[in-house]
XYZ file of C-alpha atoms in Angstrom:
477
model
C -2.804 0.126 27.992
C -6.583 -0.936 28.673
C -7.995 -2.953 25.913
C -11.213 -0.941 24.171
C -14.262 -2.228 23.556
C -16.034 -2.542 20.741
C -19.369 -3.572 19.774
C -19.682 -7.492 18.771
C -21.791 -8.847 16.569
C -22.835 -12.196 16.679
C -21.034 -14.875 14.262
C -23.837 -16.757 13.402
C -25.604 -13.604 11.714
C -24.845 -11.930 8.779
C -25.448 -8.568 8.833
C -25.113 -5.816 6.029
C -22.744 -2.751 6.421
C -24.871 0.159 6.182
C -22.083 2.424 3.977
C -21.039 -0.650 1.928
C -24.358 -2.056 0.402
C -23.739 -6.260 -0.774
C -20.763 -7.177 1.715
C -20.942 -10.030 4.262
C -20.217 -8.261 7.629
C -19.480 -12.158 9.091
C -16.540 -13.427 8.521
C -12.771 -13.190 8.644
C -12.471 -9.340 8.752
C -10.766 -8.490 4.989
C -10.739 -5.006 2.835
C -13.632 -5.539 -0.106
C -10.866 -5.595 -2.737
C -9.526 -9.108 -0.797
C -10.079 -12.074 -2.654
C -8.993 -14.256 0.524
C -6.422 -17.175 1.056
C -5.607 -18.604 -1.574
C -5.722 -16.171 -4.715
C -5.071 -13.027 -5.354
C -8.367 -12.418 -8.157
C -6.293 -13.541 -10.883
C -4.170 -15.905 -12.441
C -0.486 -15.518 -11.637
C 2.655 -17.528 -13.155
C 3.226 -20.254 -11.193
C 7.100 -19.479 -10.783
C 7.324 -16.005 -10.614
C 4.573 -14.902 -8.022
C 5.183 -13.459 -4.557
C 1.664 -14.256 -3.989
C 1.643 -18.315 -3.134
C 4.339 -20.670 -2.133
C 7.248 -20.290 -4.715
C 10.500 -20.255 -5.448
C 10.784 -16.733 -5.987
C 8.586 -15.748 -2.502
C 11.652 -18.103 -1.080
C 14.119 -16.081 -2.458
C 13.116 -13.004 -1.026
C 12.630 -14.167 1.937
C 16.696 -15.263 1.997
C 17.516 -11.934 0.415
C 15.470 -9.665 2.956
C 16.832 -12.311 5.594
C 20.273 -11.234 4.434
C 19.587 -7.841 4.716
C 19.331 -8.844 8.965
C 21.860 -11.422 9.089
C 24.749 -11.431 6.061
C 24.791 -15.511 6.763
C 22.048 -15.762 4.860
C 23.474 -14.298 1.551
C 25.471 -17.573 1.246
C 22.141 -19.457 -0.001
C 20.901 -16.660 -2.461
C 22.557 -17.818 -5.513
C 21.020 -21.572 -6.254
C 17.621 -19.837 -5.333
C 17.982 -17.031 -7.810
C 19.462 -19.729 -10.231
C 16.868 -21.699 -10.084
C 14.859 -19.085 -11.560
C 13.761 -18.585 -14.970
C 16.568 -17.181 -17.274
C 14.514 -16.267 -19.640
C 11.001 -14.063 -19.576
C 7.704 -14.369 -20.926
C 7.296 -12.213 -24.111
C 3.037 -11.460 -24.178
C 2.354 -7.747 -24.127
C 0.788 -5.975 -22.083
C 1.685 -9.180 -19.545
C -1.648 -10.250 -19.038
C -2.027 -11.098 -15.386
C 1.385 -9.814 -14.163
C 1.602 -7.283 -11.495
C 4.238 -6.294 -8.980
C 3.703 -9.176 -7.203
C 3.628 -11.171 -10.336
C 5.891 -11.678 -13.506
C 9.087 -9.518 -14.878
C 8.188 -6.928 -12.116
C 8.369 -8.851 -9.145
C 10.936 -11.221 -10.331
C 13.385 -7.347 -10.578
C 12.066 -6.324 -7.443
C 13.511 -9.545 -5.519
C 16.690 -9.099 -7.563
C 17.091 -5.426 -6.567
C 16.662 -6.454 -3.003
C 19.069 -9.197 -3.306
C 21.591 -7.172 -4.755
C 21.038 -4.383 -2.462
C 21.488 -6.802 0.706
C 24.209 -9.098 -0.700
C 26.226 -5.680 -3.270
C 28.682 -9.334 -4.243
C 26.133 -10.571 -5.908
C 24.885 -7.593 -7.808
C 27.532 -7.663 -11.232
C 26.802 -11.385 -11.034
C 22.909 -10.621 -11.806
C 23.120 -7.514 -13.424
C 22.184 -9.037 -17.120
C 19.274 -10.714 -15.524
C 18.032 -7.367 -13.795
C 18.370 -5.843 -17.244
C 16.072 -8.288 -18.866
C 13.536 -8.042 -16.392
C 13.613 -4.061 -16.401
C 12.937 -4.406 -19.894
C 10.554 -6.401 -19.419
C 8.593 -3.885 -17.058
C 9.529 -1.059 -19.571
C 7.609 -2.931 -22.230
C 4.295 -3.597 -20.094
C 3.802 -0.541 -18.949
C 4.544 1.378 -22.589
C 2.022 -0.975 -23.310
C -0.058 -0.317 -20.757
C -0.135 3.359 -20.556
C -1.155 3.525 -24.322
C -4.055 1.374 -23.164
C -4.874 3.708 -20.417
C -4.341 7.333 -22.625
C -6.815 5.455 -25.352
C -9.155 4.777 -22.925
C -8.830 8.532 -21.216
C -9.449 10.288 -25.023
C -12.497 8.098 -24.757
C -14.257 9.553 -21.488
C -14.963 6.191 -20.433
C -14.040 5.243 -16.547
C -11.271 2.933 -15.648
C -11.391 -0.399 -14.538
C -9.575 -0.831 -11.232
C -7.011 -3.088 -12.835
C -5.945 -0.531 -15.137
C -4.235 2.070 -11.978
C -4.515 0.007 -9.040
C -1.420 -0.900 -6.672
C -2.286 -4.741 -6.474
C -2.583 -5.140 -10.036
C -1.847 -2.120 -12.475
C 0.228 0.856 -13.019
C 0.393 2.324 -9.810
C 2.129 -0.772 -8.468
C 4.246 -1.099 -11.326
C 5.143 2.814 -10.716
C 6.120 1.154 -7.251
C 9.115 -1.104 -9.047
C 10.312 1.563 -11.422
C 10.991 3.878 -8.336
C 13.256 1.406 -6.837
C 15.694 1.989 -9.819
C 18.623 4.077 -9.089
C 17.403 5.590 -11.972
C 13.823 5.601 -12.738
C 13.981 6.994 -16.667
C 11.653 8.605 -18.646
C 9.071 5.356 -17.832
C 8.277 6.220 -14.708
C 7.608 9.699 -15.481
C 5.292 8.593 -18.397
C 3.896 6.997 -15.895
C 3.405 9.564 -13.028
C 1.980 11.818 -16.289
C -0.607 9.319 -16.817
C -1.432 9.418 -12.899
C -1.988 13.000 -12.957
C -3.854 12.643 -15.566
C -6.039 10.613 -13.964
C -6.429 12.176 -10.708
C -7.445 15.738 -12.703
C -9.739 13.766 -14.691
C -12.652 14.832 -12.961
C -14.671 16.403 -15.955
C -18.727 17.398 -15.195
C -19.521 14.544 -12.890
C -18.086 15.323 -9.876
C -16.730 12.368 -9.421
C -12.565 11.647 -9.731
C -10.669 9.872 -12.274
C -10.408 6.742 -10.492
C -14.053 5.973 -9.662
C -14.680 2.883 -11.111
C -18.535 2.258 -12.931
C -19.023 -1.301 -10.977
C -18.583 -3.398 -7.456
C -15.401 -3.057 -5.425
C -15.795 -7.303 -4.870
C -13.094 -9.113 -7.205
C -15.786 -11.762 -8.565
C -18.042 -8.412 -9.376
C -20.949 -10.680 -7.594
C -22.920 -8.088 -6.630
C -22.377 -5.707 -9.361
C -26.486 -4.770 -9.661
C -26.131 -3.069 -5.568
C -23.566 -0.424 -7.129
C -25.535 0.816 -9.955
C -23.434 4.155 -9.596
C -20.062 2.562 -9.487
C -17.942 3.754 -6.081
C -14.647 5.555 -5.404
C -11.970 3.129 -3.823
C -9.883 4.815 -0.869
C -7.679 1.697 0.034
C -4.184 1.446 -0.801
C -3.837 -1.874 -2.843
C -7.011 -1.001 -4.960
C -7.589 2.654 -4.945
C -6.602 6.351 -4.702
C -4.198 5.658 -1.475
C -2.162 3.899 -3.987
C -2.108 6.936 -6.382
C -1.450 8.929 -3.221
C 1.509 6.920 -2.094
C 3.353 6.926 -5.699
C 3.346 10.316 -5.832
C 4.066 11.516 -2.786
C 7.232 8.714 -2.706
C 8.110 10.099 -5.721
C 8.064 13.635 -5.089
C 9.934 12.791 -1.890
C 12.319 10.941 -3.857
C 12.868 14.204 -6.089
C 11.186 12.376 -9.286
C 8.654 14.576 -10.261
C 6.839 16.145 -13.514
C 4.348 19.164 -14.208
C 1.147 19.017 -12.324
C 2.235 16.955 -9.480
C 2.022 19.039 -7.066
C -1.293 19.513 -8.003
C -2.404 16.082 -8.255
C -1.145 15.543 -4.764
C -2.864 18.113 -3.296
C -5.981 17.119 -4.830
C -5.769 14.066 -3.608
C -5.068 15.066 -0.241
C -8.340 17.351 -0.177
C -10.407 14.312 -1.382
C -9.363 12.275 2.333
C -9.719 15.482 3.882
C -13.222 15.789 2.621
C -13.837 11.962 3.335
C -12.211 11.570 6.744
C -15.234 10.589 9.304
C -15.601 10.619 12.981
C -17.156 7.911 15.056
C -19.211 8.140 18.309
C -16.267 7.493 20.385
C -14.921 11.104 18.472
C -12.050 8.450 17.076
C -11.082 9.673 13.061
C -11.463 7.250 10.203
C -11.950 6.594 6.457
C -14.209 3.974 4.478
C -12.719 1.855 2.292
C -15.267 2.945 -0.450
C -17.875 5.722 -0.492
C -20.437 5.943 -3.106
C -20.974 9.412 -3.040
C -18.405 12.347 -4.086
C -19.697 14.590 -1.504
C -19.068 13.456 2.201
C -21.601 11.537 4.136
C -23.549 14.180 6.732
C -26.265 11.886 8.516
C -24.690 10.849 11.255
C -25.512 7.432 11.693
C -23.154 6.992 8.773
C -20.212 7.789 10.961
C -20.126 5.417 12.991
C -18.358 2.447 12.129
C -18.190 -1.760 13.181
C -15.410 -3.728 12.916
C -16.341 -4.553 9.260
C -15.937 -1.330 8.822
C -12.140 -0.800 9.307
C -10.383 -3.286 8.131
C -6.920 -3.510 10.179
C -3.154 -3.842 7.876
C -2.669 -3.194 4.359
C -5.639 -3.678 2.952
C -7.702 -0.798 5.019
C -7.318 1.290 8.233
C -3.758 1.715 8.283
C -2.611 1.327 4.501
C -5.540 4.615 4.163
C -3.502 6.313 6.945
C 0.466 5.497 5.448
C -0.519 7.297 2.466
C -2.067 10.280 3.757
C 0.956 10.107 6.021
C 3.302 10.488 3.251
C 1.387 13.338 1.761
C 1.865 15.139 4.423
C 5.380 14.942 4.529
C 5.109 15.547 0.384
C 3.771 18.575 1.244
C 4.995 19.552 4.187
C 1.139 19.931 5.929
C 1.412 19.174 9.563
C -2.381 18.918 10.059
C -2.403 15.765 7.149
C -0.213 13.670 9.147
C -1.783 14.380 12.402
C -5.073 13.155 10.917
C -3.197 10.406 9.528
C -1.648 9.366 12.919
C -4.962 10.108 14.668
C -6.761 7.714 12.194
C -4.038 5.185 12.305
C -4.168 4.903 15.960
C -7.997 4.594 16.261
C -7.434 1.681 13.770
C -4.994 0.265 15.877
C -6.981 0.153 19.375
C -10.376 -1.143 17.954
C -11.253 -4.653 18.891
C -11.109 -6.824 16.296
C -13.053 -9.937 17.447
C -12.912 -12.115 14.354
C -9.018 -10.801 13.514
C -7.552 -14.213 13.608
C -5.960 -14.941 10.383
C -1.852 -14.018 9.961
C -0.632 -11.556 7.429
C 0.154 -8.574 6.231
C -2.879 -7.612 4.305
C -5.689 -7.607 6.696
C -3.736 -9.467 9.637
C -2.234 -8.055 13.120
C 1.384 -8.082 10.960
C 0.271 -5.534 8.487
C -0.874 -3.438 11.040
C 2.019 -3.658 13.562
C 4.578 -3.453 10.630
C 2.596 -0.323 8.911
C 2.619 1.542 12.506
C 6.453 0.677 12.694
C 6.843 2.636 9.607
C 4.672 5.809 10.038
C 6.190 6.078 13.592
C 9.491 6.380 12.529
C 8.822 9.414 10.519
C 7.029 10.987 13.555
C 8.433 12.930 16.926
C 9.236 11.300 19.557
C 5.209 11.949 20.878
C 3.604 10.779 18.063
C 5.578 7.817 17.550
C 5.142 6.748 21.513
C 1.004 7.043 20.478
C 1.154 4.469 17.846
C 3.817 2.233 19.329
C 1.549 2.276 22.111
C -1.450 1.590 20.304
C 0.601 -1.393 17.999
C 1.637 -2.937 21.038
C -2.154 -2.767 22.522
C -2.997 -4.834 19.767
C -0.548 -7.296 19.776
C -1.574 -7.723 23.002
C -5.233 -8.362 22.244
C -4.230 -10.919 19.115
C -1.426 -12.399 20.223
C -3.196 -15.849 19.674
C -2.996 -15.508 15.959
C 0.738 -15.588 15.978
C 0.855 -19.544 17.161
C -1.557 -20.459 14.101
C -0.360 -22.584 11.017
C 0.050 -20.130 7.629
C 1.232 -20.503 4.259
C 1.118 -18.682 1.451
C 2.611 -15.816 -0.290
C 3.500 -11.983 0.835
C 0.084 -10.354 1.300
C -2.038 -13.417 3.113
C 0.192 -15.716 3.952
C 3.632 -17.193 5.878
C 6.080 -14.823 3.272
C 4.811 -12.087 4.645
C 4.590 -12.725 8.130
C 8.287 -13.968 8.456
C 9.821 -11.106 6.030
C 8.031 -8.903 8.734
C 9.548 -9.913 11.796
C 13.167 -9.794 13.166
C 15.680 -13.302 11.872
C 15.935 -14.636 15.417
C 12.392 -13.713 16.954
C 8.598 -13.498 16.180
C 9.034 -9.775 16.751
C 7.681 -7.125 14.075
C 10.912 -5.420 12.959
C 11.369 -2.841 10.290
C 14.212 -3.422 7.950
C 17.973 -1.909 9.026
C 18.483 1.097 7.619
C 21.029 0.103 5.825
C 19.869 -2.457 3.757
C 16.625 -2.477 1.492
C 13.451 -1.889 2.822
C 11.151 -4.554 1.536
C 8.303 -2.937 2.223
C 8.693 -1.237 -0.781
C 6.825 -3.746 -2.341
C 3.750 -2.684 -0.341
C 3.827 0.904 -1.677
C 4.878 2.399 1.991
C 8.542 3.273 1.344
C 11.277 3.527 -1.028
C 13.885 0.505 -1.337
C 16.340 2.921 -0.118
C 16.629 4.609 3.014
C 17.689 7.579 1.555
C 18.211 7.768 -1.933
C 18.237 10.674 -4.254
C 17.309 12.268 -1.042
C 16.605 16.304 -0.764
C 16.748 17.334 2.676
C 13.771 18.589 4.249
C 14.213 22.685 4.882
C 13.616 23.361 8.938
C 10.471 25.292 9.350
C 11.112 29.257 10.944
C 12.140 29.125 14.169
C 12.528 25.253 14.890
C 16.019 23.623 14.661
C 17.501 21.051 12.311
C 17.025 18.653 15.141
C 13.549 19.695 15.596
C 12.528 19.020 12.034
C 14.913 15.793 11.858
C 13.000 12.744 10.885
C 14.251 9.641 11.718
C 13.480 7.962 8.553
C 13.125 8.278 4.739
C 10.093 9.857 4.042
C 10.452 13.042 5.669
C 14.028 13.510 5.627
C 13.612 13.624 1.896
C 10.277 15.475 1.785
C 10.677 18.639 -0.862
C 10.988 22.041 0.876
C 8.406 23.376 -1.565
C 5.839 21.792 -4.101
C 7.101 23.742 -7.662
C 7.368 20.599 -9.849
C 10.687 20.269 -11.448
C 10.645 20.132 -15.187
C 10.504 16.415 -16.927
């Protein structure tokens, strides 16, 4: 496939984005919510982080390794031994996340025990402790967030975001066999949020401040913004509810709330001078952008991997399966592949959050819950962009899961640098990114073949559809 241009700017000139007012268009090429190597914004335990070099990032890597190859489950136990027995007891876990703390230390447990079952009775009272752990930050949490919703006042991202707050701690309660009454607190709380739209116009999740984690430029945003990523803003939402609903966990409203959302990147999606789809990372407005200069977009303007582009088109992705609305995932794939073939002149840093990884891994995913046509068109595209930054895979990294060496090597295959997605049959890591469940298919409720198309038309070949609801009537709590 021919390698498309795009328009280069020159790297000794900084130039402002004309949609994002304050950011640095030179530079590595990173979503606004990135705080860069090294940190992820805030302070993490030193022990039980997934986002730096640790002990626990090793052991997930050996437990999603043994997932590929069951050699590997031989070296789980000192690793997971090695680990705190006992938890911290602050509420509401200042600082912890799902990549950080009780939450992440039960997600690399889960996975372990998923990918090596011998171990699982052996680690069961440590899963428990963690788990109640997690239940006790986010009862604490949530009763933070309600207090603040009787209030009027507007979030701060921290409060629902993926990376750091509820919706990623949603993320880790999912991967339960049973979720419990938490995570539907939780998903109440969501809805809540996403209807909470009152006079203003503007959603529940628009935050009164700058989208940059030092806040450094706070005085260009005197009207706050809306944050469309998926670590930081409403993709995140998106994606917990529509896994959820997939997953046949669901509670009044829902339906609603996903819809809602869904109409909100419908509303938002833009189209560039090439006629290529896309979506900003942030918009300051409510109301979509009409002059057309606004449109079109750099390469600061689409981040590629987690972080932008692609993470923006998985969740849409999945809400289209949620809801069964064929004309959300083709804008989803449509955007997704436009993300994929841009030229990305400064993308030279490995990883999954803003690095060729994320992006090959994410396009992995959302193909295998395509046809056979629409997955070609991404696989294409991924593999166009490999080709175009293959350089960056013979660099030095280290670090954690998001920017780092963790997440590189969890994303390719044991024996090769080639981006893999898990085997079916053990757990899919990536539910730690908010793209998937842990299982394959789990609580699963078969999708219903549309009138006149065949089971094997309508078959998806992964999780997402396959357990997509065949109607949106919320189930009771």
């Amino acid at each position: 496939m021919a390698r498309r241009s795009g328009r280069r700017r020159c790297p000794g000139r900084l130039r402002r984005n004309p949609c994002h007012p304050g950011r640095n268009a030179g530079g590595p090429v990173r979503g606004l919510g990135c705080p860069g190597s090294g940190g992820e914004g805030f302070e993490h335990p030193r022990v039980l982080t997934l986002l730096a070099d640790s002990p626990l990032a090793t052991a997930l890597y050996v437990a999603v390794r043994a997932g590929q190859s069951p050699g590997f489950a031989g070296a789980l136990p000192p690793l997971l031994d090695w680990l705190p027995s006992t938890l911290s007891n602050d509420v509401p876990g200042e600082g912890e996340s799902a990549f950080c703390g009780a939450a992440a230390f039960a997600s690399v447990l889960r996975i372990a025990a998923t990918n090596a079952p011998h171990l699982a009775k052996e680690y069961r009272q440590r899963l428990d402790a963690a788990d109640a752990r997690v239940d006790t930050i986010v009862q604490a949490r949530l009763k933070t967030a309600r207090d603040r919703l009787q209030t009027g006042t507007r979030p701060a991202r921290a409060e629902f975001s993926l990376r750091q707050g509820l919706t990623g701690l949603g993320m880790c309660l999912l991967q339960r066999p049973d979720p419990g009454p938490q995570l539907r607190d939780l998903l109440d709380y969501l809805v809540e949020l996403v209807s909470g739209f009152g006079g203003t116009g503007r959603p529940g999740w628009w935050v009164d401040d700058s989208p940059l984690p030092d806040l450094s430029d706070r005085q260009e945003w005197p009207h706050g913004h809306a944050d469309l990523t998926l670590p930081d803003g409403s993709a995140g939402i998106l994606a917990l509810l529509s896994l959820a609903w997939c997953d046949g966990v669901r509670v009044p409203g829902m339906d609603v709330a996903i819809k809602s959302l869904a109409e909100w990147y419908r509303r938002h999606l833009r189209t560039d001078e090439r006629g290529d789809p896309w979506w900003p990372e942030v918009v300051t407005d409510p109301e979509p952008v009409t002059r057309p200069e606004l449109h079109l977009r750099e390469a600061s303007q689409l981040v590629p991997g987690w972080c932008g582009g692609l993470g923006i088109a998985r969740s849409v992705q999945l809400a289209g399966i949620a809801l069964g609305d064929r004309d959300l995932r083709d804008a989803a794939v449509a955007a997704a592949r436009a993300a994929l073939l841009w030229e990305f002149p400064e993308f030279f840093r490995p990883g999954l959050c803003h690095g060729p990884q994320g992006a090959e891994f994410i396009a992995l995913r959302m193909a295998a819950d395509e046809s056979d046509d629409d997955a070609c068109r991404l696989l294409g595209a991924a593999a166009a962009m490999r080709a175009i930054t293959h350089d960056v895979k013979s660099l030095t990294v280290r670090g954690g899961l998001l920017d780092g060496s963790l997440g590189v090597l969890v994303s390719q295959a044991s024996n090769e640098a080639r981006t893999v997605l898990p085997p079916t049959d053990s757990a899919q890591w990536d539910c730690l990114l908010g793209i998937t469940t842990i299982r394959a298919s789990s609580r699963a409720v078969p999708a219903r073949p549309s009138p006149g198309k065949s089971p094997q038309d309508q078959r998806s070949r992964t999780s997402a559809s396959a357990r997509a609801a065949p109607s949106m009537q919320p189930s009771s709590p």
